[in-house]
Amino acid sequence: MTRTFLGMPATAPPGVGHLRGDEPFPAAARRALADPQLRRNLGHATGTIRGKSAAVIDEVPDWPQLRAAGAAIKADVMARLPDLLVQLEAAVTAAGGVVHWAPDAVEANRIVTGLVAATGADRVIKVKSMVTQEIGLNEALSAAGITPVETDLAELIVQLGEDRPSHILVPAIHRNRAEIREIFLRAMPGVDPGLTDEPAALAAAARRYLRQTFLSTPVAVSGANFAVAETGTLAVVESEGNGRMCLTLPRTLITVMGVEKVIPTWRDLEVFLQLLPRASTGERMNPYTSMWTGVTPGDGPQEFHLVLLDNGRSAVLADPVGRPALHCIRCSACLNVCPVYERTGGHAYGSVYPGPIGAVLSPQLTGVADNASLPYASTLCGACYDACPVMIDIPSILVHLRAEAPHPRAESTAMAAAAYTMDHPTLYAAAQRAARLSRLAGQRGRGLPPPLSGWTASRDLPDPPAQTFREWWAAR
Amino acid sequence: MNGRDVVLSRLRAAVSADGPAGRVPRDYRRERPVDLDRLVERLTDYRARVHRVPEAAVADTVAGLLPPGATVVVPPGLPPAWLPPTVAALPDDGLDVARIAAADGVVTAAAVGVADTGTVVLDGSPDQGRRILTLLPDLHICVLRAAQVVAGVPEALARLTPRRPLTWISGPSATSDIELDRVEGVHGPRVLHVILLP
Ligand code: SF4
């Protein structure tokens, strides 16, 4: 980068973090499709969550109004992003926090590593944060001699299993209980050799293992779900209590947040705190939500740092069609309804952001050339758009990105046809039903759903769902 | 250019062609009547245990939830009449982490209850105390008054003060990380009792 362009919107730099896969999507997907255990685990988990989510959304008669409000607030945030961040900075500073600005992953890692080193700590506890995975913070901390300890149960499973996350909300969704037990028995120091694969027993093992670490580690690193510009309040939504541990016990708290997470007012939380849990874990409310504003004397961390990260977001913001990808509240509903994700799992997408949202966000953050196959990792069926609590029109962004991506001719023709069909709802619904019937016939296309079946024609797949998402949605 | 200037000038360039922002439609539900039975039903659904008693019966209720001699962390402003003589009270005058972690339970008041979601919110007032008090003991008894209960999330936020540290609690600690099934009991208290006063 030359100095001339320093102030212009920029994509995330290569060589750091986890936004780029090692191989194109079709190659990675083919491997995933050959793993029947993975497909069973994914099918079971995504089916469970879809059912739970539908039931609690059904309880909320004003769900459409909440979605519309959420979408409008996010659009407003993007239009005023620089001013809102300056307002947030002032509010956090007034409440005793310190705000840092990181243009990219390298800078963010340098800032966080420096802050931890200044405390003298050689270990940090972490609460699940997509953004610290995006920037490769754990690798940077380890390189500086600082041990990062993941405290979220799923992250712990991934870390102990020397594995990679495969879902936004449930990073170990590709593992079933028997596999988790094996990982704990193999890699968790001091684990009871008589451990069973009962979920309650597995959770209790994690509780015992992490307790002393929580009580003795002086620095925590977190992400943030929301940051309120007018008040300087940060919010973290979680289930297990590991978030509360990280946000309460250490002397120093460092929160790393993508710039797009800011919301204008305290009142705006009333929309997102209703949308997020129901769309995400399918709960009316997640067990714990923590909110804090700067430092509270005598309660919780007495030193608070907020790191605001760009790392390609300015480039996404600069593209009017692609920009709504920044509206994402990371609920993962689009993953759970996606017929492609359900078959391939998250690893195939390469980036830490998998599924439909990953297919539109990762290529924009890195520049499309660095993730050229991801805009094609979709059937454009539209289930993600229907499920998204902030109404991100993912199919339209995919079509837009395909126009920018270098791609094989056959794919682009198939995609153009699909895009045309998408714009004509009756045709589209008919095509979707026809595609499912052809798969039910069982002879061909048992890999990925059409038009991606060419990538995977000979693979064995579980039976397609009895209903499409649209039919299911219409029938509920 | 420092990091701040770089980020802000990039973002300013990215939105330079934007017109004025659109209006946010807020025609979702607000200010609805409170249904205490719904609160009880939803607390119970997420495995909190609810006790509806008059204020005079709080101490007896607490006594029934803890074995005699149990140690209980007590925030500085908790009404003393809520504690039965059968428990050993540990008033928080700056208790260290080890003593809080070793306690059998904690008794607090609450700031707000949310009926729709089965949530209690703590705001660090003297009758609720520091956040750590309700985090380390394995059992949390939370006393909530009917007048503190609101129908939904919008009403709850309207009653809360952003500058205070807030903890929204909906049932005991849980995880959905194993096959997306909700399992109670990970790092926070594994047992949550809500004593609901008229
Ligand atoms: S794009 Fe929408 S559905 Fe997907 S994770 Fe983001 S908010 Fe959820």
XYZ file of C-alpha atoms and ligand atoms in Angstrom:
682
model
C 0.000 0.000 0.000
C 1.344 3.418 -0.840
C 0.776 6.418 1.380
C -1.351 8.063 -1.267
C -4.061 5.444 -0.806
C -3.914 5.171 2.976
C -7.141 7.069 3.413
C -9.137 5.264 0.718
C -11.375 2.231 1.384
C -9.183 -0.878 1.482
C -9.587 -4.667 1.593
C -8.100 -6.896 4.301
C -4.403 -7.655 3.804
C -3.340 -11.225 2.867
C -0.961 -13.308 4.966
C -2.686 -12.705 8.307
C -5.899 -14.018 9.827
C -8.489 -16.389 8.444
C -10.514 -14.833 5.654
C -9.017 -16.864 2.821
C -9.202 -20.624 2.366
C -6.357 -22.820 1.152
C -8.376 -24.163 -1.766
C -11.445 -23.169 -3.809
C -14.894 -24.007 -2.469
C -15.713 -26.862 -4.896
C -12.567 -28.802 -3.952
C -13.139 -28.353 -0.220
C -16.843 -29.110 -0.573
C -16.136 -32.377 -2.373
C -14.080 -33.584 0.571
C -16.789 -32.609 3.036
C -19.435 -34.387 0.983
C -17.451 -37.608 1.256
C -17.731 -37.545 5.065
C -21.054 -39.143 6.052
C -20.559 -38.498 9.792
C -20.139 -34.779 9.123
C -23.339 -34.698 7.091
C -25.290 -36.532 9.790
C -24.027 -34.177 12.495
C -24.865 -31.116 10.440
C -28.252 -32.396 9.362
C -29.218 -33.178 12.945
C -27.970 -29.891 14.386
C -29.366 -27.559 11.744
C -32.696 -29.406 11.779
C -32.927 -29.002 15.562
C -32.175 -25.300 15.488
C -34.589 -24.574 12.647
C -37.404 -26.148 14.610
C -36.599 -24.287 17.827
C -36.190 -20.980 16.082
C -39.451 -21.291 14.147
C -41.350 -22.025 17.364
C -40.127 -18.963 19.270
C -40.441 -16.649 16.265
C -44.043 -17.792 16.012
C -44.658 -16.354 19.486
C -43.818 -12.849 18.285
C -46.666 -11.331 16.243
C -44.614 -8.237 15.377
C -41.631 -10.169 13.997
C -41.970 -8.542 10.530
C -42.007 -5.067 12.106
C -38.945 -5.913 14.203
C -37.092 -7.153 11.115
C -37.970 -3.994 9.220
C -36.786 -1.837 12.114
C -33.549 -3.832 12.415
C -32.840 -3.455 8.699
C -33.544 0.286 8.782
C -31.381 0.906 11.855
C -28.477 -0.908 10.232
C -28.868 1.035 6.977
C -28.827 4.246 8.987
C -25.724 3.099 10.894
C -23.813 2.480 7.670
C -24.707 5.875 6.240
C -23.441 7.612 9.389
C -20.706 5.153 10.402
C -17.768 7.566 10.804
C -19.775 10.018 12.932
C -21.252 7.259 15.102
C -17.790 5.858 15.795
C -16.517 9.258 16.864
C -19.546 9.565 19.162
C -18.899 6.073 20.564
C -15.257 6.919 21.162
C -16.208 10.036 23.129
C -18.754 8.164 25.276
C -16.412 5.243 26.049
C -13.570 7.637 26.878
C -15.803 9.704 29.164
C -16.698 6.501 31.048
C -13.052 5.628 31.681
C -12.296 3.371 28.701
C -9.539 3.737 26.093
C -10.368 3.498 22.380
C -7.906 2.229 19.738
C -8.330 2.255 15.962
C -6.991 -0.611 13.830
C -6.972 -0.215 10.026
C -6.297 -3.930 9.544
C -5.596 -7.296 11.186
C -1.869 -6.635 11.548
C -2.462 -3.410 13.441
C -5.213 -4.923 15.622
C -2.963 -7.828 16.600
C -0.132 -5.428 17.372
C -2.380 -3.260 19.560
C -3.862 -6.176 21.523
C -0.542 -7.972 21.961
C 1.017 -4.744 23.193
C -1.793 -4.126 25.688
C -1.513 -7.655 27.096
C 2.284 -7.457 27.287
C 2.012 -4.166 29.186
C 0.049 -5.919 31.954
C 2.825 -8.521 32.338
C 0.353 -11.385 31.802
C 1.444 -14.468 29.855
C -2.110 -15.822 29.465
C -5.462 -14.358 28.422
C -8.969 -15.780 28.662
C -11.128 -15.296 25.594
C -14.841 -15.270 25.033
C -16.000 -16.320 21.594
C -15.446 -13.643 19.078
C -15.591 -14.068 15.331
C -13.499 -10.993 14.797
C -10.475 -12.231 16.758
C -10.555 -15.378 14.614
C -10.815 -13.221 11.523
C -7.605 -11.402 12.420
C -5.710 -14.459 13.705
C -5.259 -12.985 17.160
C -4.481 -16.318 18.833
C -1.533 -16.902 16.525
C -0.248 -13.374 17.153
C -0.553 -13.780 20.928
C 1.178 -17.171 20.850
C 3.998 -15.725 18.777
C 4.474 -13.124 21.506
C 4.638 -15.826 24.192
C 1.077 -15.234 25.442
C -1.267 -18.230 25.775
C -4.851 -17.585 24.635
C -7.428 -19.801 26.371
C -10.758 -20.182 24.581
C -13.513 -20.431 27.185
C -16.600 -20.983 25.063
C -17.450 -24.681 25.167
C -17.523 -25.055 21.406
C -14.323 -23.052 20.987
C -12.704 -25.204 23.635
C -13.722 -28.311 21.701
C -12.202 -26.792 18.567
C -9.026 -25.700 20.366
C -8.485 -29.032 22.167
C -9.276 -30.930 18.977
C -6.772 -28.801 17.032
C -9.616 -28.194 14.652
C -11.172 -25.213 12.894
C -14.541 -23.589 13.660
C -17.301 -24.491 11.198
C -20.300 -22.425 12.279
C -20.751 -18.859 13.528
C -22.740 -19.740 16.609
C -21.720 -23.319 17.297
C -18.147 -23.613 16.038
C -18.037 -27.346 16.847
C -21.349 -28.139 15.169
C -19.548 -30.710 13.030
C -18.782 -32.793 16.145
C -21.279 -35.052 17.880
C -21.227 -35.961 21.557
C -19.179 -39.123 21.106
C -16.489 -37.250 19.206
C -16.444 -34.473 21.818
C -15.952 -37.046 24.579
C -12.999 -38.509 22.690
C -11.429 -35.070 22.261
C -11.820 -34.298 25.976
C -10.371 -37.657 27.006
C -7.414 -37.117 24.701
C -6.615 -33.446 25.257
C -8.199 -32.030 28.423
C -5.672 -32.042 31.287
C -6.986 -33.713 34.439
C -10.165 -35.045 32.821
C -12.043 -37.881 34.538
C -11.266 -41.042 32.532
C -14.805 -42.262 33.265
C -16.329 -39.300 31.378
C -19.530 -40.230 29.539
C -20.882 -38.641 26.377
C -23.929 -37.179 28.131
C -24.023 -33.476 27.172
C -24.450 -32.521 30.862
C -21.335 -34.524 31.793
C -19.342 -32.952 28.967
C -20.416 -29.461 30.075
C -19.500 -30.251 33.683
C -16.036 -31.384 32.575
C -15.483 -28.030 30.871
C -16.695 -26.212 34.001
C -14.164 -28.008 36.199
C -11.342 -27.607 33.709
C -11.770 -23.835 33.240
C -12.721 -22.724 36.760
C -9.203 -22.125 38.072
C -8.160 -20.446 34.822
C -11.037 -17.969 35.149
C -10.107 -17.158 38.725
C -6.398 -16.627 38.086
C -6.082 -14.886 34.694
C -5.770 -11.083 34.880
C -6.613 -10.198 31.250
C -9.582 -11.076 29.042
C -10.213 -10.519 25.334
C -13.790 -10.345 24.074
C -15.758 -9.423 21.019
C -18.970 -7.406 21.140
C -22.450 -7.913 19.744
C -23.434 -4.257 19.992
C -21.913 -0.925 20.977
C -24.213 2.024 21.640
C -22.811 5.283 20.283
C -24.877 7.623 22.473
C -23.997 5.936 25.776
C -20.725 4.074 25.111
C -22.356 0.829 26.283
C -21.011 -2.524 25.024
C -23.155 -5.675 24.967
C -22.157 -9.340 24.839
C -24.810 -11.999 24.383
C -23.948 -15.531 25.551
C -25.185 -18.717 27.162
C -22.679 -20.430 29.379
C -21.437 -17.740 31.739
C -17.906 -17.863 30.351
C -18.621 -14.446 28.904
C -19.597 -13.102 32.320
C -16.424 -14.631 33.764
C -14.265 -12.893 31.156
C -16.127 -9.592 31.452
C -16.180 -9.540 35.264
C -13.173 -11.269 36.846
C -9.993 -9.925 35.159
C -8.378 -6.608 35.976
C -8.041 -5.717 32.296
C -10.616 -6.201 29.546
C -9.782 -5.759 25.868
C -12.738 -5.792 23.455
C -12.119 -6.103 19.725
C -15.020 -5.018 17.554
C -15.653 -4.597 13.845
C -16.629 -0.986 13.166
C -20.031 -2.068 11.810
C -21.231 -3.257 15.241
C -22.038 0.241 16.476
C -25.710 1.180 16.862
C -26.919 4.749 17.378
C -29.056 4.696 20.524
C -29.781 2.763 23.693
C -33.323 2.303 22.470
C -32.094 0.498 19.344
C -31.126 -2.437 21.566
C -34.855 -3.144 22.004
C -34.968 -4.300 18.396
C -31.803 -6.390 18.264
C -32.234 -8.045 21.673
C -35.553 -9.366 20.398
C -34.274 -10.449 16.982
C -30.951 -12.029 17.856
C -31.741 -14.806 20.378
C -34.823 -16.040 18.563
C -33.090 -16.159 15.182
C -29.862 -17.482 16.598
C -30.188 -20.160 19.289
C -33.960 -20.323 18.998
C -34.412 -19.035 22.544
C -36.681 -16.243 23.764
C -33.586 -14.864 25.408
C -30.120 -16.318 25.747
C -29.172 -17.176 29.362
C -26.837 -14.200 29.867
C -26.442 -10.764 28.341
C -23.809 -8.450 29.829
C -23.768 -4.687 29.261
C -21.078 -2.360 30.495
C -20.048 1.219 29.933
C -16.379 2.013 30.372
C -15.196 1.194 33.878
C -17.354 0.814 37.022
C -15.300 1.598 40.142
C -15.229 -1.411 42.469
C -17.030 -3.733 40.055
C -15.405 -5.684 37.225
C -12.305 -4.787 35.172
C -10.723 -1.512 36.190
C -8.978 -1.110 32.836
C -11.020 -1.266 29.614
C -9.747 -1.032 26.040
C -11.924 -0.991 22.941
C -10.247 -1.797 19.609
C -12.228 -0.650 16.543
C -11.331 -2.722 13.485
C -11.650 -1.907 9.783
C -9.844 -4.824 8.008
C -11.761 -4.538 4.747
C -15.025 -3.166 6.100
C -14.432 0.224 4.487
C -14.253 -1.530 1.114
C -17.570 -3.281 1.756
C -19.094 0.012 2.851
C -17.982 1.663 -0.362
C -19.982 -0.785 -2.530
C -23.655 0.240 -2.398
C -24.898 -3.198 -3.499
C -22.571 -5.209 -1.259
C -22.822 -2.945 1.777
C -25.779 -4.705 3.500
C -23.422 -7.615 4.242
C -22.216 -5.335 7.058
C -25.709 -5.358 8.593
C -25.169 -8.927 9.785
C -25.696 -9.546 13.507
C -24.053 -13.008 13.281
C -27.123 -14.952 14.301
C -26.290 -17.848 11.926
C -29.901 -18.382 10.822
C -28.793 -18.205 7.182
C -26.355 -21.083 7.751
C -28.999 -23.227 9.378
C -31.436 -22.931 6.465
C -28.886 -23.190 3.646
C -29.043 -26.407 1.582
C -25.404 -25.946 0.561
C -24.121 -25.329 4.098
C -26.089 -28.299 5.372
C -24.212 -30.546 2.978
C -20.709 -29.097 3.112
C -20.366 -27.654 6.620
C -18.402 -24.536 7.392
C -14.836 -25.637 6.653
C -15.443 -25.743 2.916
C -15.881 -21.964 2.843
C -12.260 -21.440 3.928
C -12.947 -18.179 5.756
C -14.051 -17.917 9.415
C -17.352 -16.626 8.032
C -19.093 -19.641 6.477
C -22.495 -20.174 4.912
C -24.494 -17.634 2.941
C -23.266 -14.621 4.885
C -19.673 -15.824 4.495
C -20.189 -16.214 0.755
C -21.007 -12.499 0.493
C -18.861 -11.093 3.301
C -15.525 -12.874 2.873
C -15.042 -12.022 -0.843
C -15.857 -8.390 -0.154
C -13.478 -8.131 2.809
C -10.593 -9.675 0.878
C -11.450 -8.491 -2.615
C -13.341 -10.915 -4.843
C -10.230 -12.236 -6.575
C -9.018 -13.798 -3.309
C -12.260 -15.700 -2.679
C -13.463 -16.069 -6.241
C -15.412 -19.323 -5.833
C -17.445 -18.265 -2.785
C -20.032 -16.185 -4.677
C -20.857 -19.461 -6.487
C -21.247 -21.479 -3.260
C -25.000 -21.045 -3.368
C -28.065 -22.183 -5.274
C -29.652 -18.717 -4.934
C -32.666 -20.458 -3.410
C -33.402 -17.451 -1.199
C -33.863 -19.321 2.090
C -31.162 -17.172 3.689
C -32.955 -13.949 2.803
C -36.223 -15.276 4.243
C -34.526 -16.307 7.483
C -32.321 -13.271 8.053
C -33.583 -11.204 11.006
C -32.202 -8.006 9.461
C -33.429 -8.877 5.946
C -30.094 -8.964 4.136
C -30.786 -9.802 0.489
C -27.902 -12.257 0.227
C -28.913 -13.681 -3.205
C -28.760 -10.247 -4.820
C -25.312 -9.592 -3.368
C -24.135 -13.005 -4.610
C -25.297 -12.217 -8.129
C -23.568 -8.839 -7.926
C -20.288 -10.425 -6.776
C -20.425 -13.083 -9.472
C -20.292 -10.325 -12.011
C -16.980 -9.264 -10.479
C -15.455 -12.710 -10.013
C -13.321 -14.504 -12.567
C -15.246 -17.721 -13.189
C -15.687 -20.680 -15.515
C -18.110 -20.022 -18.340
C -20.444 -22.946 -17.582
C -20.917 -21.759 -14.041
C -21.629 -18.232 -15.090
C -24.266 -19.389 -17.574
C -25.946 -21.583 -14.980
C -25.830 -18.742 -12.521
C -27.305 -16.254 -14.925
C -30.216 -18.623 -15.510
C -30.647 -19.067 -11.786
C -30.582 -15.329 -11.240
C -33.248 -14.850 -13.896
C -35.407 -17.492 -12.260
C -34.904 -15.840 -8.874
C -36.337 -12.636 -10.254
C -39.466 -14.492 -11.328
C -40.912 -16.012 -8.189
C -43.356 -18.425 -9.795
C -40.739 -19.872 -12.092
C -38.405 -20.006 -9.164
C -40.759 -21.914 -6.881
C -41.512 -24.333 -9.690
C -37.822 -24.834 -10.396
C -37.128 -25.496 -6.756
C -39.855 -28.112 -6.568
C -38.650 -29.675 -9.784
C -35.088 -29.772 -8.520
C -36.208 -31.528 -5.399
C -38.255 -34.045 -7.353
C -35.302 -34.808 -9.560
C -33.171 -35.386 -6.502
C -35.854 -37.566 -4.965
C -35.806 -39.624 -8.136
C -32.365 -40.460 -6.910
C -30.502 -40.982 -10.144
C -28.551 -37.788 -10.607
C -27.600 -34.617 -8.847
C -27.149 -36.241 -5.455
C -24.177 -34.021 -4.669
C -24.900 -30.379 -4.127
C -28.307 -29.051 -5.105
C -28.643 -27.741 -8.654
C -27.089 -25.791 -10.233
C -24.043 -26.745 -8.176
C -24.561 -30.431 -8.834
C -21.969 -30.328 -11.612
C -19.326 -29.885 -8.937
C -20.307 -32.986 -7.075
C -22.297 -35.145 -9.465
C -21.265 -38.543 -8.183
C -21.423 -37.935 -4.449
C -23.747 -39.785 -2.157
C -25.948 -37.467 -0.170
C -28.633 -37.816 2.475
C -32.194 -37.461 1.274
C -33.190 -33.912 0.461
C -35.579 -32.235 2.889
C -39.226 -33.087 2.410
C -40.091 -29.404 2.208
C -38.150 -26.473 0.886
C -37.645 -23.624 3.283
C -40.152 -21.568 1.345
C -42.786 -24.245 1.551
C -42.053 -24.733 5.211
C -42.206 -21.003 5.822
C -45.462 -20.650 3.933
C -46.991 -23.595 5.789
C -46.088 -22.537 9.316
C -1.641 9.380 9.471
C -2.371 7.470 12.681
C -4.748 4.493 12.838
C -7.689 6.675 13.798
C -7.201 9.022 10.861
C -6.767 6.111 8.445
C -9.937 4.319 9.550
C -12.061 7.455 9.683
C -10.913 8.817 6.342
C -11.519 5.429 4.670
C -15.023 5.252 6.105
C -15.747 8.873 5.188
C -14.663 8.204 1.597
C -16.908 5.105 1.536
C -20.053 7.015 2.537
C -19.305 10.255 0.698
C -21.957 9.589 -1.960
C -24.688 8.746 0.575
C -27.875 10.754 0.748
C -29.675 11.485 4.023
C -30.535 8.397 6.073
C -34.031 6.942 5.890
C -36.518 6.917 8.747
C -36.552 3.895 11.074
C -40.062 2.391 11.256
C -40.870 1.528 14.877
C -44.317 0.043 14.604
C -43.433 -3.017 16.694
C -45.096 -3.555 20.076
C -44.205 -1.381 23.031
C -45.800 -0.550 26.370
C -47.988 -3.585 26.718
C -49.730 -4.743 29.917
C -47.802 -7.075 32.209
C -48.786 -10.708 32.614
C -47.166 -12.185 35.734
C -48.315 -15.690 34.868
C -46.439 -15.445 31.603
C -43.279 -14.480 33.481
C -43.650 -17.508 35.731
C -44.333 -19.815 32.801
C -41.313 -18.604 30.847
C -38.941 -18.614 33.802
C -40.009 -22.175 34.494
C -39.669 -23.178 30.856
C -35.946 -22.343 31.041
C -35.541 -24.247 34.325
C -35.563 -21.373 36.758
C -37.619 -22.315 39.847
C -40.249 -19.790 40.827
C -41.741 -19.224 44.293
C -44.676 -16.815 44.640
C -44.838 -15.771 48.283
C -45.614 -12.618 50.309
C -42.616 -10.584 51.422
C -42.976 -11.816 55.018
C -42.283 -15.360 53.798
C -39.009 -14.676 51.944
C -36.746 -15.819 54.792
C -38.671 -19.067 55.223
C -38.528 -19.695 51.491
C -34.764 -19.121 51.442
C -34.404 -21.459 54.428
C -36.178 -24.159 52.476
C -33.766 -23.851 49.552
C -30.486 -24.155 51.450
C -29.322 -26.720 53.988
C -28.790 -25.445 57.559
C -25.378 -23.841 57.967
C -25.016 -23.055 54.252
C -22.880 -19.979 53.508
C -24.647 -17.258 51.539
C -23.067 -14.212 49.926
C -25.080 -11.088 50.697
C -24.872 -7.766 48.855
C -24.568 -4.771 51.194
C -28.088 -3.392 50.657
C -30.082 -6.627 50.912
C -33.023 -6.342 53.369
C -31.837 -8.302 56.443
C -35.342 -9.706 56.970
C -34.929 -11.798 53.805
C -32.265 -13.995 55.415
C -33.221 -16.893 57.683
C -31.191 -17.547 60.854
C -30.354 -21.018 59.514
C -27.795 -19.757 56.980
C -24.380 -18.207 57.544
C -24.433 -14.795 55.855
C -21.251 -13.498 54.192
C -21.872 -9.757 53.735
C -19.895 -8.368 50.786
C -17.528 -5.882 52.337
C -14.971 -6.584 49.624
C -14.975 -10.385 49.913
C -12.119 -11.984 47.997
C -12.698 -14.223 45.006
C -11.951 -17.451 46.865
C -14.570 -16.822 49.549
C -17.239 -15.930 46.994
C -16.399 -18.997 44.936
C -16.576 -21.242 48.013
C -20.016 -19.989 49.117
C -23.040 -22.246 48.732
C -25.260 -19.546 47.309
C -26.092 -15.886 46.875
C -29.288 -13.947 47.588
C -30.010 -10.707 45.708
C -32.818 -8.398 44.728
C -33.312 -7.469 41.047
C -33.826 -4.318 38.978
C -36.301 -5.502 36.335
C -38.123 -8.668 35.303
C -39.183 -9.309 31.681
C -42.301 -11.453 31.277
C -42.025 -12.240 27.548
C -38.536 -13.662 27.800
C -38.433 -14.992 31.368
C -35.570 -12.680 32.281
C -34.374 -10.943 35.448
C -32.001 -8.000 35.082
C -29.482 -6.991 37.753
C -28.041 -3.475 37.707
C -25.504 -3.482 40.537
C -27.656 -1.499 42.982
C -26.738 -2.069 46.674
C -29.340 -4.820 47.073
C -27.805 -6.672 44.093
C -24.127 -5.948 44.543
C -21.070 -6.461 42.377
C -21.417 -8.669 39.302
C -19.032 -11.267 40.691
C -21.386 -12.081 43.588
C -23.982 -13.713 41.343
C -21.434 -15.403 39.108
C -19.307 -17.731 41.211
C -21.707 -19.400 43.704
C -23.540 -22.346 42.179
C -26.982 -21.263 43.413
C -28.620 -17.860 42.930
C -31.779 -16.812 44.735
C -33.207 -13.646 43.207
C -36.071 -11.735 44.821
C -38.252 -9.824 42.367
C -41.223 -7.564 43.099
C -44.306 -7.615 40.845
C -43.930 -3.865 40.327
C -40.518 -4.480 38.761
C -41.916 -6.758 36.066
C -42.492 -5.396 32.548
C -44.009 -7.084 29.505
C -41.143 -7.029 27.032
C -37.621 -6.006 26.126
C -38.483 -2.416 25.051
C -40.136 -1.692 28.400
C -37.178 -3.202 30.255
C -34.589 -1.059 28.467
C -36.654 2.044 29.179
C -36.355 1.349 32.918
C -32.629 0.619 32.968
C -29.682 3.002 33.289
C -26.972 2.344 30.664
C -24.148 3.604 32.855
C -24.699 0.811 35.388
C -23.207 -2.649 34.710
C -26.192 -4.769 33.645
C -26.606 -8.532 33.699
C -29.645 -10.034 31.982
C -30.289 -13.538 33.299
C -32.704 -15.957 31.618
C -32.546 -19.248 33.449
C -29.438 -20.967 34.750
C -26.194 -21.104 32.814
C -26.663 -23.280 29.733
C -25.077 -24.270 26.470
C -26.331 -25.367 23.090
C -22.868 -26.290 21.888
C -23.337 -30.041 21.920
C -25.641 -31.007 19.055
C -27.602 -27.771 19.612
C -29.453 -29.201 22.595
C -29.868 -26.853 25.542
C -27.980 -28.257 28.547
C -28.167 -26.418 31.859
C -25.071 -25.826 33.919
C -21.794 -24.644 32.511
C -19.882 -21.780 34.114
C -22.510 -19.619 35.802
C -24.830 -20.705 38.631
C -26.424 -24.050 37.837
C -29.503 -23.366 39.922
C -31.618 -20.203 39.708
C -34.532 -19.548 42.073
C -36.771 -16.530 41.567
C -38.881 -15.458 44.547
C -41.705 -13.363 43.116
C -43.336 -10.942 45.564
C -46.759 -9.357 45.035
S -26.703 -12.647 7.332
Fe -28.603 -12.459 8.508
S -29.173 -14.604 8.908
Fe -27.018 -14.652 8.294
S -25.869 -14.576 10.215
Fe -26.093 -12.466 9.473
S -27.919 -11.668 10.480
Fe -27.990 -13.887 10.683
